[in-house]
Each structure stands twice: as C-alpha cells, then as structure tokens.
Coordinates of C-alpha atoms in Angstrom, one line a residue:
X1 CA 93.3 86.9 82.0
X2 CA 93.6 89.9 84.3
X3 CA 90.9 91.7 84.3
X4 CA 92.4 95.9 84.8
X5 CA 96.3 96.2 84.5
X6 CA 96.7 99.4 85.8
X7 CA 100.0 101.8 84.4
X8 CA 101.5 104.0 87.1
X9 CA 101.8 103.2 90.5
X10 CA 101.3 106.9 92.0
X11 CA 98.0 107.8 94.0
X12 CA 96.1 107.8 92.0
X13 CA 96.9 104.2 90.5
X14 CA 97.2 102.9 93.9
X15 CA 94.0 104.4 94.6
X16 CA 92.5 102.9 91.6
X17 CA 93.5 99.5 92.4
X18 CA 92.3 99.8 96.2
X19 CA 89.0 100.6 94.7
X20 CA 88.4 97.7 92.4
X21 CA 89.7 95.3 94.9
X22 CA 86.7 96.3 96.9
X23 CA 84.6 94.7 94.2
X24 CA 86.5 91.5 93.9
X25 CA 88.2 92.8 90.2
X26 CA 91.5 91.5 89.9
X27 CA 94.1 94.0 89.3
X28 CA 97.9 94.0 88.2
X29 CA 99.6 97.8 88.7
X30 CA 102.6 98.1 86.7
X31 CA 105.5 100.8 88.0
X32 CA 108.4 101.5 85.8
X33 CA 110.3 103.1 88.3
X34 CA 112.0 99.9 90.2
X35 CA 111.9 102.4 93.8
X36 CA 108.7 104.6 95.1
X37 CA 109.9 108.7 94.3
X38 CA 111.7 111.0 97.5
X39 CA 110.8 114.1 95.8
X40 CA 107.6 115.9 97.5
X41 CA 105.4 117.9 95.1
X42 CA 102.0 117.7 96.9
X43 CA 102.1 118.7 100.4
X44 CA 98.7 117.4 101.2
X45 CA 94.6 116.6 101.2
X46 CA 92.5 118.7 100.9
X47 CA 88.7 118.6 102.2
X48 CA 86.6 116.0 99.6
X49 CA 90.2 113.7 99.6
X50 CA 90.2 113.3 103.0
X51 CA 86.2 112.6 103.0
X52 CA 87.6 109.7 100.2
X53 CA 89.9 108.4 102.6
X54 CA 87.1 108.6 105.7
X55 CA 84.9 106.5 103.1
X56 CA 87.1 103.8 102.7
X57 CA 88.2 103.5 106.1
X58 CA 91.9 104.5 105.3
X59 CA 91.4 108.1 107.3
X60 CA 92.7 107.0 110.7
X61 CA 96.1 106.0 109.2
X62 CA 96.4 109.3 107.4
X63 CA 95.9 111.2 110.8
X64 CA 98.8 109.6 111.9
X65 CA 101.0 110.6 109.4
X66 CA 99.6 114.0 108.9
X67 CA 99.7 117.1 110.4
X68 CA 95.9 119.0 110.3
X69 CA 95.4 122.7 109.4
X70 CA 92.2 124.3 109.5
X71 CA 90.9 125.4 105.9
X72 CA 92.4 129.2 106.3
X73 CA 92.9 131.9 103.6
X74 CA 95.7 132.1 100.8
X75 CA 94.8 129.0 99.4
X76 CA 93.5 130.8 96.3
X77 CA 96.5 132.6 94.6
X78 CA 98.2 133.2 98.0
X79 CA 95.0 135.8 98.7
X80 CA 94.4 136.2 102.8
X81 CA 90.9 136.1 103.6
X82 CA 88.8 134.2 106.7
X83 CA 87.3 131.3 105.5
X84 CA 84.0 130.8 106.0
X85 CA 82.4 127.6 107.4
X86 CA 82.4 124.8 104.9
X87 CA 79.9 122.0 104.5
X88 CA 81.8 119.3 105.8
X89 CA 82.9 117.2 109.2
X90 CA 86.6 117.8 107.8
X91 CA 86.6 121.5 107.8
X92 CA 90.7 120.9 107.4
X93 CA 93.5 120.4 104.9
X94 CA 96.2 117.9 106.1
X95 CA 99.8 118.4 105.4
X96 CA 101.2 114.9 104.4
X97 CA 104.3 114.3 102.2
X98 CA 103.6 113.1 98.8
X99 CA 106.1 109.8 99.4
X100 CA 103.7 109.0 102.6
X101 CA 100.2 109.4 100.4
X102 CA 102.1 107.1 98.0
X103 CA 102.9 104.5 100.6
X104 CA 99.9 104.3 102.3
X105 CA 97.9 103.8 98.9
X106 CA 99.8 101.4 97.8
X107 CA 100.1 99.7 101.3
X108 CA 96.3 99.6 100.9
X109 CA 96.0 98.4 97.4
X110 CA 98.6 95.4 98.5
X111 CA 96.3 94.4 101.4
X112 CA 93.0 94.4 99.3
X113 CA 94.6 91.9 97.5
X114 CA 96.2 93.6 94.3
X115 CA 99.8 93.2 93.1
X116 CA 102.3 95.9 92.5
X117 CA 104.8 95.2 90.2
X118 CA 108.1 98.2 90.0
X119 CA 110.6 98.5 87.3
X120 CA 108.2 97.1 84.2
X121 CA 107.5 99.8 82.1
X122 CA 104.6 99.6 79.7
X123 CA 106.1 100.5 76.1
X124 CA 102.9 98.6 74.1
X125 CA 99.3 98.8 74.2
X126 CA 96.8 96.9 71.7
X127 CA 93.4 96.2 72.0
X128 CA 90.5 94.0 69.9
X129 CA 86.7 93.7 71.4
X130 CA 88.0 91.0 74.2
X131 CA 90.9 92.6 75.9
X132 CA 94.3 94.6 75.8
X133 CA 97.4 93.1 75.4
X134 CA 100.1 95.0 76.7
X135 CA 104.0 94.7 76.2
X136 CA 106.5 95.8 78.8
X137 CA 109.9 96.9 77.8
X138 CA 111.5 93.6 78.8
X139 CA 109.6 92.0 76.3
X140 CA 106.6 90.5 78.2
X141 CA 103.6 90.5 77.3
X142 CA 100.4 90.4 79.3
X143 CA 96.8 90.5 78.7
X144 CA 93.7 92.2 80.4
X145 CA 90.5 93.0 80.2
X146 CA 91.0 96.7 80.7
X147 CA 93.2 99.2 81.1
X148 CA 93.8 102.4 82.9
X149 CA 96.8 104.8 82.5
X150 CA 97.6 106.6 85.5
X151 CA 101.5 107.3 84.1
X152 CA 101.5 110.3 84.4
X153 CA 101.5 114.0 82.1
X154 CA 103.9 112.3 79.9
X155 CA 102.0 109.4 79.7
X156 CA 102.7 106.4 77.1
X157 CA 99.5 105.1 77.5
X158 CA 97.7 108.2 76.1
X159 CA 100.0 108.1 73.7
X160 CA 100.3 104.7 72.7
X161 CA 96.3 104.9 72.4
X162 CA 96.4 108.2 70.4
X163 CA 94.4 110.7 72.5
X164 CA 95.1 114.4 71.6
X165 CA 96.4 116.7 75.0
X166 CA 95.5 120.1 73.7
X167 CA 96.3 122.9 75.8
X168 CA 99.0 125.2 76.9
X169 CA 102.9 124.9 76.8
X170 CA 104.7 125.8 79.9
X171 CA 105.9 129.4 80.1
X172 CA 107.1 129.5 83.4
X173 CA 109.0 126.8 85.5
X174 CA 109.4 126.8 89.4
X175 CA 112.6 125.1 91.0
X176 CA 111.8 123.0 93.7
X177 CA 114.0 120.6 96.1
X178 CA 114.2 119.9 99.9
X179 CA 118.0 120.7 101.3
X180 CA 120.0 121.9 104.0
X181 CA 120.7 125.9 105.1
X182 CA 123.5 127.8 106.9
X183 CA 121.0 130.8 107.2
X184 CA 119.6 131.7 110.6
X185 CA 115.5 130.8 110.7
X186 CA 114.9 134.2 111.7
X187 CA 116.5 136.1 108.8
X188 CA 115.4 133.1 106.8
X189 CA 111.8 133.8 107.6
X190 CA 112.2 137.8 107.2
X191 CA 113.7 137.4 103.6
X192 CA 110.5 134.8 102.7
X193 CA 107.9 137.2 104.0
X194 CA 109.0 140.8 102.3
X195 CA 110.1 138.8 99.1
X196 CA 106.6 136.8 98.7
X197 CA 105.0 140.6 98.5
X198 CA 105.7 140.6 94.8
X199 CA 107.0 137.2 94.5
X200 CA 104.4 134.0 94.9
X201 CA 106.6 131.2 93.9
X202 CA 109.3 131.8 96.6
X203 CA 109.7 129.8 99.7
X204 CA 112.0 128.4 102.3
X205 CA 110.0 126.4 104.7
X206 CA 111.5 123.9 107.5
X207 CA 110.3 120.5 106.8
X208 CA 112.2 118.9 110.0
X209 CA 115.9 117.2 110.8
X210 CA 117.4 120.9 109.4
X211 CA 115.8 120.7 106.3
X212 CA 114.2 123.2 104.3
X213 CA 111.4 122.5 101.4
X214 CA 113.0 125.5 98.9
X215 CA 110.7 127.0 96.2
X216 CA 112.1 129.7 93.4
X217 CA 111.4 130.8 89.8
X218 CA 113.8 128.6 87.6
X219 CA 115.3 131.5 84.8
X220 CA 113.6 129.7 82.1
X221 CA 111.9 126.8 80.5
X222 CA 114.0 123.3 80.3
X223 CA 113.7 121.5 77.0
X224 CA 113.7 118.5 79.6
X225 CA 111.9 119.1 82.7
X226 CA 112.3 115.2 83.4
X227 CA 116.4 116.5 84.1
X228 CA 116.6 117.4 87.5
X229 CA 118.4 121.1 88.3
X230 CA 121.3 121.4 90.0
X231 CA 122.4 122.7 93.6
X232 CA 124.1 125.7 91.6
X233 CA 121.2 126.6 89.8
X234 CA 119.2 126.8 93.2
X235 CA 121.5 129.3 94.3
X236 CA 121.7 131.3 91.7
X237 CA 118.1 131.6 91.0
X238 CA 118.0 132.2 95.0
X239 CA 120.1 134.7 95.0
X240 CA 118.1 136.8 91.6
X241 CA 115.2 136.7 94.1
X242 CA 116.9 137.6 97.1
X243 CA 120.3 139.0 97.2
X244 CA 121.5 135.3 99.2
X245 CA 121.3 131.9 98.9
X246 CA 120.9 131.3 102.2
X247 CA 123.9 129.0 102.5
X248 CA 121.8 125.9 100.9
X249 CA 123.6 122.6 100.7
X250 CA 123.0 118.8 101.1
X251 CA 120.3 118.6 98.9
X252 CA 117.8 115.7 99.5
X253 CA 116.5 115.6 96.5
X254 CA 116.0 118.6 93.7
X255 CA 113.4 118.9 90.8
X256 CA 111.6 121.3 88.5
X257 CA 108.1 121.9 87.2
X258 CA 106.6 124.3 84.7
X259 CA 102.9 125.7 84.5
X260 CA 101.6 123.8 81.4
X261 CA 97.5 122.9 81.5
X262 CA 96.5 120.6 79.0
X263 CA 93.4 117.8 79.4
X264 CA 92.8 114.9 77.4
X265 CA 90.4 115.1 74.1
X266 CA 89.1 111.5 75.7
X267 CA 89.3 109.6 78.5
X268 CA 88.3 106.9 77.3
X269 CA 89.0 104.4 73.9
X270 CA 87.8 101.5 73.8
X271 CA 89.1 99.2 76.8
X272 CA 91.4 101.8 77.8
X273 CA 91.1 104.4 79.5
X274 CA 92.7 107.2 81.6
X275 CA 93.0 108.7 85.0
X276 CA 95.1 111.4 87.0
X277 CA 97.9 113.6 85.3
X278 CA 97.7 111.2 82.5
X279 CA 94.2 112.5 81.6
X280 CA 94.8 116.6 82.9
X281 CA 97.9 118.8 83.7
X282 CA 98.1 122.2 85.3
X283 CA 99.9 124.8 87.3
X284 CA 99.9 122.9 91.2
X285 CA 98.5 126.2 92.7
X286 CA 96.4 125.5 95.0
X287 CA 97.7 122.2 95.7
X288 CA 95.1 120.3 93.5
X289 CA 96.5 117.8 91.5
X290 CA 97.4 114.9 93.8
X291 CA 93.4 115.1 95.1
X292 CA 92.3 115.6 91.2
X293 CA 94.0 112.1 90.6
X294 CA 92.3 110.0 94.0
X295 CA 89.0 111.9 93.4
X296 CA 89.6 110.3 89.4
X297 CA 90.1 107.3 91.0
X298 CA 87.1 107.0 93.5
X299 CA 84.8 107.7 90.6
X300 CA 85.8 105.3 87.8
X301 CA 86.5 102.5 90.7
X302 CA 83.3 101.3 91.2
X303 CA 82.0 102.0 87.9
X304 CA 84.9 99.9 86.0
X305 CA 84.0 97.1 88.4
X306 CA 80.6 97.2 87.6
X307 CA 81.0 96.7 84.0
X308 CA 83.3 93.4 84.5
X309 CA 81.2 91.8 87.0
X310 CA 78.4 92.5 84.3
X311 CA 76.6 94.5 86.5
X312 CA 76.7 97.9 85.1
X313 CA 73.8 99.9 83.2
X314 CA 74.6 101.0 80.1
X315 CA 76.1 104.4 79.3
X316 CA 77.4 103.6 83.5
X317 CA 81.1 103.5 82.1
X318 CA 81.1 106.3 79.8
X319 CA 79.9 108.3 82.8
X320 CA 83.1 108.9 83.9
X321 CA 83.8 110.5 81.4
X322 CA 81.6 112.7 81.3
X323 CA 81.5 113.7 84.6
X324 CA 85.5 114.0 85.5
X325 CA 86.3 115.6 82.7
X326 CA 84.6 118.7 83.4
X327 CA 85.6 118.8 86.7
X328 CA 89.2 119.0 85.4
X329 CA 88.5 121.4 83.2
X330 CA 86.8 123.4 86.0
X331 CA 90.2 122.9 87.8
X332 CA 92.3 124.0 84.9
X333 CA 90.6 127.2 84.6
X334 CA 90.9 128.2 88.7
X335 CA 95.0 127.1 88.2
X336 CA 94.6 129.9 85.0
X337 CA 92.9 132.4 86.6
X338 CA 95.5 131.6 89.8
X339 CA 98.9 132.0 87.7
X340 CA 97.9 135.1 86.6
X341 CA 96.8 136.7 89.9
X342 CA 100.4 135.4 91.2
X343 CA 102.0 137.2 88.8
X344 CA 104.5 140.2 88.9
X345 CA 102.9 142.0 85.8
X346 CA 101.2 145.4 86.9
X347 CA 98.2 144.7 85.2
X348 CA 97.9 141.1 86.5
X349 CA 98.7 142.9 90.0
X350 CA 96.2 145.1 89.4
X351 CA 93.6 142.3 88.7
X352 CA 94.7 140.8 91.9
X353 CA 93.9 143.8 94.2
X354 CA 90.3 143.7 93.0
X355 CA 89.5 140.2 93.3
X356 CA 91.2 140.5 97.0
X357 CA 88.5 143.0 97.5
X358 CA 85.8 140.8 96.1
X359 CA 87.1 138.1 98.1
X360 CA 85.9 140.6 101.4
X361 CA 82.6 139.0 100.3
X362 CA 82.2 135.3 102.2
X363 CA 79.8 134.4 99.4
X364 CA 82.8 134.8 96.9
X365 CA 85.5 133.4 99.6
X366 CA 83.1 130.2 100.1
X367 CA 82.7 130.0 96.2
X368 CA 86.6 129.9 95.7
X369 CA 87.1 127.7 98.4
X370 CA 85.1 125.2 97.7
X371 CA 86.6 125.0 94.5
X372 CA 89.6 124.5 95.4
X373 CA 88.6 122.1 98.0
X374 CA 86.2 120.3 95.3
X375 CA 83.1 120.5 97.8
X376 CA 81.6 122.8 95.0
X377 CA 80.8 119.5 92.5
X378 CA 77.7 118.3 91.5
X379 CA 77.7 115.8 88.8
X380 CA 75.0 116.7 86.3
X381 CA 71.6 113.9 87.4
X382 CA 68.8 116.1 85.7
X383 CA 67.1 118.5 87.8
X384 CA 65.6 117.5 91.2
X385 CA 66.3 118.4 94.7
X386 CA 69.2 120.9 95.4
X387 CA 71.5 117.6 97.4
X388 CA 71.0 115.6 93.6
X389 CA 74.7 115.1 92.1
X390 CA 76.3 116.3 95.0
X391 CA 78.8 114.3 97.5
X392 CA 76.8 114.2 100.4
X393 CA 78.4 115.5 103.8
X394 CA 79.0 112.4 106.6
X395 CA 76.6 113.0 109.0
X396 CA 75.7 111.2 112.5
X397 CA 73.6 108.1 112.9
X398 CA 71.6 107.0 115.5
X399 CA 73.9 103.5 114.5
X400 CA 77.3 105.7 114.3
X401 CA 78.5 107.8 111.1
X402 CA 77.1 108.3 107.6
X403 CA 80.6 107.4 106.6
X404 CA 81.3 104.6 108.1
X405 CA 78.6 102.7 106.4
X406 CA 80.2 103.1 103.3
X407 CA 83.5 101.4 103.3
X408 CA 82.3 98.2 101.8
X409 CA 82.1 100.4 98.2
X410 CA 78.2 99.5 97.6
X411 CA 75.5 102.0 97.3
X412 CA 73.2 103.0 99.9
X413 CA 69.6 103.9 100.9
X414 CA 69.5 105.8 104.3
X415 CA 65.7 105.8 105.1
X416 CA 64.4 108.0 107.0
X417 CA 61.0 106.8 106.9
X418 CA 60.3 104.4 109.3
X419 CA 60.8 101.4 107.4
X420 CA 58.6 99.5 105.7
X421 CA 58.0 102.2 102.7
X422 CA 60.8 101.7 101.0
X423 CA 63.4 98.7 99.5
X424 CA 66.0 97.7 97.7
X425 CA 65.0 94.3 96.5
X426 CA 66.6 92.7 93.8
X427 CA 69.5 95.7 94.2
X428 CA 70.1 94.2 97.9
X429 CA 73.6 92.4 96.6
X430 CA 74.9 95.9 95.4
X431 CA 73.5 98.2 97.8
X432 CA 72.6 98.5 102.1
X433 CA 69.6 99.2 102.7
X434 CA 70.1 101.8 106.4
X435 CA 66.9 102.3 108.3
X436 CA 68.3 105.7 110.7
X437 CA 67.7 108.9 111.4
X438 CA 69.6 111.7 111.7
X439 CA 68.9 115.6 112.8
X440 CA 71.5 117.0 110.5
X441 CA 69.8 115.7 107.3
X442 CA 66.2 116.9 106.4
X443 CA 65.0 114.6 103.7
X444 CA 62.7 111.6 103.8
X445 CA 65.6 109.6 101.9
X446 CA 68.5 109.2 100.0
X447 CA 70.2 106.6 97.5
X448 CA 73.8 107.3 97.6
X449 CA 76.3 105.7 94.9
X450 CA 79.1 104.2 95.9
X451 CA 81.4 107.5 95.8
X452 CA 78.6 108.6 97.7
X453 CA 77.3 111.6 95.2
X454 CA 73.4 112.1 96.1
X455 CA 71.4 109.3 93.0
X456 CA 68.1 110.6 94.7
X457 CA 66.1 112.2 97.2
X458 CA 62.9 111.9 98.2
X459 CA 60.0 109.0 99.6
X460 CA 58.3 107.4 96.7
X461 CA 59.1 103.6 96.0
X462 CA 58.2 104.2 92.2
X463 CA 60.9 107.1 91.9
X464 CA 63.2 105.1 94.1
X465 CA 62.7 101.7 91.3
X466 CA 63.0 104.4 88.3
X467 CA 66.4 105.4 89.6
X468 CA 68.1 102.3 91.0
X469 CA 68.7 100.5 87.6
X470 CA 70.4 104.2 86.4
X471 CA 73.2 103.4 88.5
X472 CA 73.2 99.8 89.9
X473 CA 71.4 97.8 86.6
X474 CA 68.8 95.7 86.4
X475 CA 67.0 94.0 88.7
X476 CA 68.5 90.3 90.0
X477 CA 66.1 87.7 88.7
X478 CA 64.9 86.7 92.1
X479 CA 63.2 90.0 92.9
X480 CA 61.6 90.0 89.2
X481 CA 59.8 86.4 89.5

C-alpha cells in the first residue's frame, strides 16, 4: 500500500511530496495534465517561501533561476511607501516564473525519492478506517493510506469528499497572457504608467526574447474561466484601456482569472485531506497564492509523516488544520481589503487615499507587509514568551547558520546554555540536540519544530519534558526504562 497519494502535481503538491520523503513516507503524486503548464500566474517568493526553500536546502537553486528584489513598496494594493526593515536574513522577494518553481519542486520531490505520475486524473475517492482507494479516469485503481488534494480551486478531491467552499463568486476577471509587441518600449512604458493611475490591473511588462507579460481587465465574467481568451479579445480589451493595442501578436500562451475568495469548511475528512488552492482561493493581489500553497505544504509535511510512522501526538494531525486555516483566512481578507483599494469606484478611491496616508506610518507599512510577506504568523501555543508560535528568523552560529541545521526535517533544541542542563533523550531520533551560541538570539533556549515555528523558550528541563511530547510524542522506551 502507498502510504499518501498525493492529487495535483503544482507546488504545492510537489512540495508536499518533497516534505514527506524527508521522513521516509512513501509517496505517489498523481498529475492529470500529461505536460507541466507554460502559462505564468505567480511571478515569484516572497520572504517566509524563500526562508522554506533555505530550510530545506533547495535555496541555492532558486537563486539561480531567480532574479532578487528588495522588499519595496506597492506590494499592498499597488500603494508606494518605503519599506521598513523586516525580521529576516531574506529581506527580498525573488522574481521566478511559475513553470520554473514547478520544475524545481518537482525536480526535488523526484530526487527524494517520490514518483510523479502526469496524465492520470483522479475521478474517485473512497475511504474506510484503513485507507483510500482511489480511481483514476483510466480505470485504475490504487490504494493509500492517505490522501492529500492539491488539484487545485476546482478541485475533485474536495469535491469527491464533500467539503463545502463557501465564499465569494468572481465579479471581476483579469486577462492575462505573455506575447509579442510592435509598440516602441518607450511609448509602451508611458501608456502603462499614466493608465495604472486609475487603472491597477493594467500592465505590459518585458519578460525577455521580445516578449511582453500583458495584464488587462477582461469585459466580463466567463461562464468558463478554464477556456482560454483569445488574441482578439486581448486587443480589444487593450485598446478600452488605452486607445491601442500596442501591436500585440505571437502569443505564448493566453489565460484568464477572476477575483473569487472562497476557503474550505474543512481541511480535513477523515484520511483525506487538503492543501493549496484546493483548500482557499482569492484575488492574486499581492502575489500570495503560490507561497500560501508551499507554506500549506511545509506545515502538514512533517506532521502527516508523523502520524504514519506512528510517531505523532494526538490532536498533532488536526493541527493543521487549525492552524492553516486561519492563516488563509487572514490572507483572504488582505486580497478583500486589496481589490477594493484597486478599484476605480470614487468611494473605494477615496478609501485608498486614506489608507496611503496611514501607510506614512512604518508601524502600519511593517504591519501590511509582513502580511503579505507571511512574517506576521504566529500559530496559537498558549501564552508564553513573545518568539512562541512564531517562525523563528535564521540566525548565525558559532557552527554556521540556524538554517542550515534544519534541512534533515527534525525538530531542534539550540541550547544556549552551556550544555549539560538540558536534553533531548528519548526524542533524540526525532530531534538535534545544537549546543551554540549566537549574539543575535537572546534567549537561554529554544525547541524548534520541524517548520521551524518557536515550540518553546526558555531553560528549565521540566518545561522542556512538558512540551516535547506536544509536538514530537512520547518518549522512546529506552529513555523511559
């Protein structure tokens, strides 16, 4: 039996399967699309992703791909303000093209040993108290211990298991397609700028090889978003916003998208459960959904694997749960509160000009920001010190980084003690024990999951033996005899 069939091969099923891999979980991901997509909706990482993909290891081979911006303003609603220094050793977004993200991720999944299978779509999913069988249009059928849908906002897996997506229909639907021009850069460029005054979601930007990535408001909503537009639609809507359609030809490729926001009434049913777009949709302002998906992913890795190795606490599981899905709803209100200070009505305009002066405050800028950016988390532990629930920054070592002693996917105790005052026995097989010290952390110690959100702070074995079997279980029998 396999033990998690994954559905959806995206990032954030790739990332998924990289995770459990880490843990020795066997993993099947099922793709119904027999090639990988050429159409570029996210753009790039943004600040906690990119601390994900320094965890892991996978960082370096995202530089190389990836172009790196420093965190500057407009990335809430398109408002200018300076940034203010973030709590992070990433203070940068970096521009990658979706297709590249997806390669990569599955190029890692692949080499951590799981198996990627394209064109089998999943059109069946049934489960008793030892497994899920699945059925795949082709007639197979295969059987798991778990699974995860990662398919995607029209996913069949939510579906098939009967989870409600409440929320809001599209009202609005943005054309978007990379393509050719005829236009001159410069009066390209001059047409963008005094049109994006009023107008948001309008954009010609060069994207290399004579290509432009073209952005425009579509003239209504499709009954089928999942139908591409055409070239002549493009133009027309172009030229409604413009006066020109700047000579656009050759199109690479050319798809649509609508502002709908809906999240899943559970993530979870029984053996099943859900990650990514299958579990939350909203407007992409602020370029949030492809790092929703991943930071989905880097949560429920570690904790799924914990609960087939038999490892896992009780309640561990459900945890995910509860602690993703109000992140998502978190993100579904800023995309709200973002589509209506993009838009042209004069009252929503006039909304806009006062949060722009609000945003002359750094404590507001940082607070927005760091939404966006998902630095602002803090997963709910009870009270405690002000690091508890939080991801904690990487920070150097005396041996080297924080982060690079967390690719291997345990947990971790960095003691800054001494040694000798505190341990990890009878944990030691699911979490490093790092005797280090490091100026730019000023606190005794602290027990770091494997996503590497703060478990606990402080110096006391007792406290330290309390928490441990929260998140890692019990005790191994050795330590207990």
């Amino acid at each position: 039996m396999i033990d998690v069939i994954i559905a959806g091969g995206g990032p954030t099923g790739s990332m998924l399967a990289g995770e459990l891999r880490l843990h020795g979980v066997r993993v099947l991901v099922l793709e119904k699309d027999a090639e990988p997509a050429a159409y570029v909706r996210s753009l790039g990482l943004h600040v906690r992703s990119i601390e994900v993909m320094d965890q892991r290891g996978l960082l370096e081979r995202f530089l190389a791909h990836g172009r790196q911006f420093p965190v500057g303003g407009g990335y809430f609603a398109a408002i200018e303000k300076p940034v203010p220094e973030l709590d992070t050793a990433h203070g940068y977004i970096l521009a990658i093209p979706q297709p590249v993200t997806d390669r990569l991720l599955a190029e890692h999944a692949v080499e951590s040993g799981a198996e990627i299978r394209r064109g089998c779509e999943v059109v069946g999913v049934s489960q008793d108290e030892d497994g899920v069988d699945v059925e795949l249009a082709d007639g197979t059928r295969l059987r798991s211990r778990y699974v995860v849908g990662c398919d995607g906002g029209r996913s069949t897996v939510r579906k098939l298991i009967g989870v409600g997506f409440p929320g809001e229909p599209a009202q609005a639907e943005t054309l978007l397609g990379e393509m050719e021009v005829t236009e001159a850069p410069e009066t390209i460029a001059a047409v963008v700028t005094r049109i994006r005054q009023t107008e948001k979601r309008f954009g010609l930007g060069p994207v290399g090889e004579g290509r432009y990535r073209v952005v425009v408001p579509a003239e209504g909503v499709a009954e089928d978003r999942s139908v591409p537009p055409t070239l002549e639609e493009f133009k027309r809507q172009l030229r409604a916003c413009s006066g020109t359609d700047f000579g656009v030809h050759s199109p690479r490729w050319l798809s649509r998208f609508g502002d709908a926001t809906r999240l899943a009434d559970s993530y979870r049913v029984g053996r099943v459960l859900l990650a990514g777009d299958a579990a939350h949709v909203h407007p992409p302002l602020g370029g949030q959904g492809l790092n929703l998906g991943i930071q989905d992913a880097f949560n429920l890795g570690w904790k799924l694997a914990a609960e087939i190795t038999g490892q896992a606490p009780e309640g561990l599981l459900d945890s995910y749960q509860g602690e993703r899905r109000p992140v998502a709803a978190a993100v579904l209100d800023n995309t709200r509160v973002q589509n209506l200070l993009i838009s042209t009505d004069p009252t929503a305009q006039a909304v806009r000009r006062l949060m722009a002066e609000l945003m002359d405050f750094e404590g507001v800028t940082r607070h927005l920001i760091e939404k966006v950016t998902a630095l602002d988390i803090r997963y709910d532990f009870g009270e405690g010190h002000e690091l508890l629930g939080r991801r904690l920054r990487d920070v150097k070592l005396t041996q080297g980084r924080l982060y690079e002693l967390t690719r291997s996917g345990r947990g971790l105790l960095l003691d800054r003690t001494g040694g000798g005052r505190l341990s990890v026995e009878g944990w030691a097989d699911r979490v490093d024990h790092v005797v280090d010290l490091s100026a730019e952390l000023d606190v005794p110690a602290v027990l770091l999951r494997p996503d590497g959100h703060v478990a606990w702070v402080g110096e006391d074995q007792e406290e330290l033996l309390d928490r441990l079997p929260r998140w890692f279980g019990a005790a191994t029998a050795t330590a207990t005899a």
